[in-house]
């Protein structure tokens, strides 16, 4: 009994994506699996009336619970998730589903579950919850409008902006993407949506469906979740870890190509760029994912690509702020990376953009600010640090990953170069 492991399915996706339909399918399963479903708000989940046991709604001031005839239950997410999981482990369910929509991105919840045996050993006396899989439900119709040729929904309603940013984070941090309402978009649009999803997240499985109607076995007992692999599966992380020499080589190629195109006044600049696979060298996420997941031709069709901007000098904070606020190209879907500014060159920042939301957060001091003896020790023991070290700047750098549609890479690079102090 002591070492019993109960698998956990973490379900994300915004309101209206079809998550409630999927939750009902799970609760109504005909496989005899006893599910405990933890939801953000029971009021949002219309549980099939035939399923609810007599006296099935048990309520008091801090808790709400719906017991079902088939042995499943649905309960509201409490602040102390660890304690709630521990209570459910004691109650002996076969499977636990947590719905993480609208409350926060999935990563902190995944962290909480994974850390329970170490952080709260007293709470795993009756068994250990094991995160099996993170599933993101997305509405194909909604994605079509949000990522339609770069002109995404830009609603004045702040809630919409939050949702768009959240959707991108949910796509980046998951193992399976359920592309729901797929029949509501034409095949051409479906291909385009999948290309955008792949550009953000090259590794997750994609299930296409309507009304979340698919075999539940596809998302149960998958053993797909591994914290390290899932955390690093997003394209921006894979791109930011590319060696500096490779990024600089690609930049030279872009600039060389740009001059070449200007000399010839070539009308079909974009076609040339995507057509010549010999220059590709994995430079955009497009070619990279394209070879793994798609037949030839799609990458050129939609022009969805990735590139990394790299520089050593600091940005002028005012110029960078102006670029981000006033000159930001609409066709950038996602940008993320590290940067620093001339007003305080010791501090590194994380810059993040998803949809229309952009934010800058302090990410700690550069290693170059450490006392010399400590620095020498770190350089000797961390090969990655020594490799990227610059005589003048140390480890200070601008390294920003861009993912978008038909990105004018030379123009973005030139705009960022103009922000350098």
XYZ file of C-alpha atoms in Angstrom:
421
model
C 0.000 0.000 0.000
C 2.753 2.382 1.025
C 4.410 2.683 -2.364
C 1.248 2.764 -4.433
C 1.591 5.181 -7.329
C -1.451 6.966 -8.742
C -1.081 8.470 -12.206
C -2.012 12.128 -12.665
C -3.215 13.747 -15.889
C -2.755 17.529 -16.011
C -5.252 19.143 -18.352
C -4.824 22.694 -19.662
C -6.643 24.826 -22.205
C -8.647 28.033 -22.105
C -12.375 28.534 -21.659
C -14.414 27.297 -24.583
C -11.682 25.025 -25.949
C -13.732 21.901 -25.150
C -12.084 20.977 -21.868
C -15.419 20.568 -20.054
C -16.540 18.133 -22.757
C -13.338 16.150 -22.267
C -13.747 16.187 -18.468
C -17.275 14.804 -18.857
C -15.991 12.055 -21.161
C -13.405 11.166 -18.511
C -15.954 11.162 -15.662
C -18.378 9.155 -17.797
C -15.766 6.595 -18.827
C -17.120 3.120 -19.477
C -13.827 1.414 -18.629
C -14.557 1.172 -14.905
C -11.717 3.552 -14.036
C -12.312 5.467 -10.790
C -11.311 9.044 -11.567
C -10.938 11.952 -9.177
C -11.166 15.176 -11.168
C -9.903 18.400 -9.580
C -11.321 21.457 -11.373
C -10.860 25.184 -11.013
C -14.570 25.702 -10.472
C -17.256 23.025 -10.345
C -19.757 25.597 -11.660
C -17.911 25.584 -14.991
C -18.267 21.821 -15.455
C -21.802 20.771 -16.288
C -21.708 17.224 -15.013
C -24.118 14.840 -16.666
C -27.126 14.678 -14.291
C -27.523 10.897 -14.806
C -24.068 10.379 -13.367
C -24.523 12.226 -10.087
C -25.077 9.939 -7.101
C -28.022 10.531 -4.752
C -26.904 13.166 -2.272
C -23.946 13.588 -4.571
C -23.205 17.238 -3.893
C -21.441 17.659 -0.601
C -20.703 21.238 0.289
C -19.289 23.258 3.133
C -17.665 26.667 3.357
C -14.230 25.761 1.981
C -14.902 22.806 -0.231
C -17.201 21.469 -2.894
C -17.462 17.952 -4.130
C -19.684 16.036 -6.527
C -19.797 12.273 -6.026
C -20.777 10.186 -9.044
C -22.525 6.833 -9.243
C -19.594 5.169 -11.000
C -17.239 5.855 -8.086
C -15.693 8.954 -9.674
C -15.714 12.376 -8.011
C -15.298 15.974 -9.114
C -13.920 18.477 -6.618
C -12.766 22.098 -6.570
C -9.064 22.928 -6.622
C -7.991 24.115 -3.189
C -5.061 26.360 -2.429
C -3.063 23.516 -0.929
C -2.780 21.165 -3.883
C -0.340 18.843 -2.058
C -2.799 18.263 0.794
C -5.660 17.714 -1.635
C -3.654 15.148 -3.608
C -2.725 13.402 -0.370
C -6.421 13.175 0.649
C -7.308 11.694 -2.749
C -4.462 9.166 -2.524
C -5.915 8.020 0.781
C -9.395 7.712 -0.767
C -7.974 5.232 -3.271
C -8.815 6.428 -6.789
C -7.326 4.830 -9.912
C -6.482 8.109 -11.612
C -6.374 11.820 -10.775
C -7.088 14.535 -13.349
C -6.191 18.157 -12.571
C -7.613 20.939 -14.698
C -5.238 23.905 -14.739
C -7.070 26.362 -16.941
C -7.400 30.013 -16.198
C -5.466 29.774 -12.937
C -1.883 29.674 -14.096
C 0.465 28.112 -16.579
C 0.958 24.357 -16.049
C 4.627 24.397 -15.042
C 4.195 25.329 -11.323
C 1.535 22.626 -10.897
C 3.823 20.043 -12.506
C 6.607 21.198 -10.165
C 4.347 20.801 -7.118
C 3.377 17.227 -8.041
C 6.941 16.173 -8.842
C 8.364 17.641 -5.645
C 5.865 16.088 -3.199
C 7.967 13.045 -2.196
C 10.864 15.378 -1.237
C 9.031 18.469 -0.012
C 6.224 16.759 1.888
C 7.129 13.117 2.650
C 4.371 12.998 5.312
C 1.775 13.614 2.561
C 2.797 10.576 0.496
C 2.298 7.998 3.251
C -0.717 6.513 1.428
C 0.879 6.621 -2.003
C 2.663 8.875 -4.465
C 0.946 10.899 -7.202
C 2.961 10.564 -10.418
C 2.466 13.031 -13.258
C 1.840 10.884 -16.329
C 1.033 13.417 -19.017
C 0.183 17.079 -19.657
C -2.567 17.557 -22.234
C -3.417 20.958 -23.748
C -6.833 21.310 -25.384
C -6.923 24.001 -28.067
C -9.808 25.210 -30.181
C -8.750 25.066 -33.841
C -11.199 27.831 -34.770
C -9.853 30.145 -32.094
C -6.234 29.452 -33.074
C -7.071 30.196 -36.686
C -8.236 33.700 -35.756
C -5.419 34.312 -33.275
C -2.641 33.292 -35.636
C -4.243 34.275 -38.926
C -1.343 35.439 -41.091
C 0.158 37.339 -38.177
C -2.911 39.524 -37.588
C -3.995 38.018 -34.324
C -6.866 39.058 -32.109
C -5.836 42.283 -30.426
C -8.785 42.922 -28.194
C -8.817 45.886 -25.805
C -10.053 43.409 -23.206
C -7.069 42.516 -21.014
C -8.535 39.051 -20.407
C -8.109 38.259 -24.099
C -4.459 39.270 -23.968
C -3.872 37.100 -20.933
C -5.530 34.160 -22.660
C -3.391 34.491 -25.769
C -0.208 34.546 -23.741
C -1.430 31.605 -21.648
C -2.311 29.543 -24.740
C 1.222 29.918 -26.082
C 2.685 28.839 -22.720
C 0.278 25.891 -22.557
C 1.305 24.750 -26.045
C 4.987 25.055 -25.101
C 4.699 23.052 -21.870
C 2.813 19.851 -22.655
C 3.125 16.308 -24.020
C -0.076 16.060 -26.074
C -2.058 18.767 -27.889
C -5.741 18.020 -28.502
C -6.678 20.098 -31.548
C -10.430 20.271 -31.019
C -13.191 21.531 -33.376
C -10.973 20.537 -36.304
C -13.964 20.180 -38.669
C -14.764 23.853 -38.186
C -11.691 24.893 -40.183
C -10.898 23.926 -43.777
C -7.976 21.488 -44.363
C -5.742 24.320 -45.585
C -6.335 26.260 -42.357
C -5.774 23.112 -40.293
C -2.340 22.664 -41.944
C -1.486 26.279 -41.161
C -2.539 25.944 -37.494
C -0.462 22.774 -37.088
C 2.553 24.548 -38.584
C 2.208 27.327 -35.963
C 1.807 24.781 -33.147
C 4.858 22.876 -34.418
C 6.885 26.104 -34.596
C 6.191 26.707 -30.897
C 6.364 23.068 -29.770
C 8.135 20.535 -31.996
C 7.829 17.495 -29.733
C 4.250 17.107 -28.456
C 1.849 14.647 -30.072
C -1.151 16.220 -31.826
C -4.618 14.606 -31.666
C -7.174 16.107 -34.075
C -10.836 15.728 -33.095
C -14.314 17.228 -32.733
C -16.182 17.458 -29.410
C -13.025 15.999 -27.785
C -14.197 12.654 -29.122
C -11.186 10.345 -29.231
C -10.071 7.185 -27.467
C -9.154 8.084 -23.869
C -6.381 5.471 -24.003
C -4.403 8.011 -26.058
C -4.001 10.248 -22.995
C -3.961 7.686 -20.149
C -0.963 5.691 -18.896
C 1.260 7.299 -21.522
C 4.401 7.693 -19.319
C 5.159 10.701 -21.518
C 5.910 13.231 -18.800
C 9.512 13.827 -17.831
C 10.142 17.187 -16.182
C 13.485 17.880 -17.846
C 12.317 16.855 -21.315
C 9.020 18.722 -21.096
C 10.597 21.900 -19.728
C 13.110 21.951 -22.586
C 10.751 20.876 -25.384
C 9.715 24.391 -26.456
C 11.414 25.703 -29.598
C 12.678 28.884 -27.919
C 14.727 26.838 -25.409
C 16.235 24.636 -28.102
C 17.102 27.725 -30.137
C 18.590 29.745 -27.274
C 20.931 26.874 -26.455
C 22.499 26.960 -29.912
C 26.253 27.743 -29.888
C 27.154 31.396 -30.447
C 29.383 30.579 -33.452
C 26.413 28.948 -35.162
C 24.178 31.988 -34.498
C 26.846 34.368 -35.826
C 27.386 32.214 -38.927
C 23.653 32.289 -39.626
C 23.592 36.033 -39.196
C 26.326 36.427 -41.801
C 24.337 34.216 -44.160
C 21.207 36.327 -43.636
C 23.095 39.542 -44.307
C 24.909 38.133 -47.321
C 21.618 36.909 -48.708
C 19.965 40.276 -47.982
C 22.642 42.182 -49.950
C 22.427 39.620 -52.735
C 18.669 40.101 -52.985
C 19.015 43.899 -53.045
C 21.552 43.747 -55.863
C 19.186 41.700 -57.987
C 15.982 43.490 -56.877
C 14.618 39.993 -56.638
C 10.855 39.973 -56.422
C 10.658 36.558 -54.803
C 13.019 37.066 -51.894
C 11.005 34.883 -49.536
C 10.688 32.024 -51.972
C 14.443 32.012 -52.459
C 15.101 32.034 -48.752
C 12.920 29.035 -48.027
C 13.602 27.144 -51.210
C 17.333 26.748 -50.912
C 17.585 23.994 -48.344
C 21.361 23.821 -48.675
C 21.576 27.154 -46.828
C 19.147 25.988 -44.236
C 21.593 24.298 -41.889
C 18.763 24.019 -39.323
C 18.718 27.801 -39.185
C 14.998 28.209 -38.790
C 12.768 26.050 -36.682
C 10.868 25.650 -39.931
C 13.360 23.499 -41.771
C 14.163 21.695 -38.577
C 10.581 20.724 -37.721
C 9.693 20.473 -41.364
C 12.013 17.508 -41.880
C 10.710 15.769 -38.796
C 7.005 16.201 -39.166
C 5.909 17.305 -42.609
C 5.940 16.564 -46.285
C 7.947 18.972 -48.422
C 6.332 22.256 -49.308
C 4.544 23.317 -46.148
C 7.323 25.430 -44.719
C 7.540 27.562 -47.859
C 3.781 27.838 -47.974
C 3.354 29.435 -44.576
C 6.825 30.858 -44.008
C 6.793 30.057 -40.290
C 10.320 30.314 -38.983
C 12.646 30.855 -36.069
C 15.863 32.775 -35.644
C 18.105 34.003 -32.847
C 19.350 37.580 -32.461
C 22.751 37.811 -30.772
C 24.906 40.799 -29.782
C 27.444 41.626 -27.074
C 26.897 45.368 -26.537
C 24.160 46.558 -24.141
C 20.857 47.929 -25.409
C 19.896 51.530 -24.801
C 16.843 51.017 -22.566
C 14.879 53.900 -24.168
C 15.534 52.781 -27.735
C 14.673 49.149 -26.904
C 11.509 50.264 -25.114
C 10.469 52.327 -28.159
C 11.099 49.399 -30.541
C 9.070 47.013 -28.379
C 6.200 49.472 -27.830
C 5.969 51.136 -31.255
C 7.823 49.160 -33.945
C 7.213 45.545 -32.956
C 6.308 43.483 -36.063
C 2.801 41.988 -35.845
C 3.899 38.676 -37.356
C 6.083 37.717 -34.367
C 4.142 35.049 -32.457
C 6.688 34.427 -29.717
C 9.932 36.011 -28.578
C 11.943 35.135 -25.507
C 15.500 35.460 -24.334
C 18.093 37.271 -22.245
C 19.209 40.869 -22.591
C 20.842 43.732 -20.672
C 20.925 47.533 -20.745
C 23.438 50.358 -20.518
C 21.882 51.889 -17.363
C 22.926 48.826 -15.314
C 25.217 46.484 -17.220
C 25.569 44.123 -14.233
C 21.948 42.922 -14.343
C 20.565 40.405 -16.838
C 16.882 40.437 -17.821
C 14.470 37.895 -19.237
C 12.461 39.414 -22.081
C 9.282 37.600 -23.001
C 6.576 38.217 -25.591
C 3.619 35.956 -26.326
C 0.873 37.372 -28.509
C 0.350 41.015 -27.568
C 1.805 40.669 -24.076
C 5.403 41.695 -23.445
C 7.330 41.710 -20.179
C 10.818 42.216 -18.823
C 11.951 40.642 -15.543
C 15.258 40.742 -13.689
C 17.115 37.438 -14.118
C 20.078 37.977 -11.794
C 23.610 39.332 -12.065
C 25.944 38.270 -14.873
C 28.782 35.919 -13.855
C 31.171 38.650 -15.011
C 30.253 40.637 -11.862
C 31.582 37.898 -9.515
C 34.842 38.391 -7.549
C 37.851 37.320 -9.622
C 38.815 34.210 -7.629
C 35.242 32.922 -7.718
C 35.011 33.722 -11.425
C 38.218 31.796 -12.213
C 36.830 28.789 -10.369
C 33.542 28.940 -12.315
C 35.304 29.335 -15.659
C 37.432 26.300 -14.872
C 34.479 24.106 -13.859
C 31.738 25.216 -16.283
C 32.783 24.541 -19.890
C 29.670 26.262 -21.282
C 30.543 29.493 -19.494
C 34.152 29.474 -20.684
C 33.083 28.730 -24.259
C 30.761 31.756 -24.446
C 33.104 34.070 -22.561
C 34.150 37.320 -24.197
C 37.322 39.216 -23.172
C 35.519 42.567 -23.041
C 31.960 41.643 -22.049
C 32.385 38.405 -20.091
C 29.098 36.479 -20.274
C 27.019 39.618 -21.008
C 25.009 39.244 -24.186
C 21.728 39.820 -25.973
C 20.289 36.487 -27.069
C 16.669 36.650 -28.208
C 14.710 33.925 -29.987
C 11.978 34.931 -32.462
C 9.240 32.668 -33.794
C 6.825 34.061 -36.364
C 5.332 34.060 -39.830
C 7.221 35.446 -42.834
C 9.663 37.215 -40.527
C 11.852 39.865 -42.167
C 14.947 38.680 -40.325
C 17.414 41.325 -41.651
C 14.928 44.110 -40.745
C 14.434 42.809 -37.189
C 18.200 42.420 -36.758
C 18.793 45.954 -38.061
C 16.112 47.377 -35.731
C 17.691 45.632 -32.727
C 21.205 46.692 -33.793
C 19.897 50.273 -33.789
C 18.867 49.804 -30.126
C 22.442 48.972 -29.073
C 24.124 51.607 -26.925
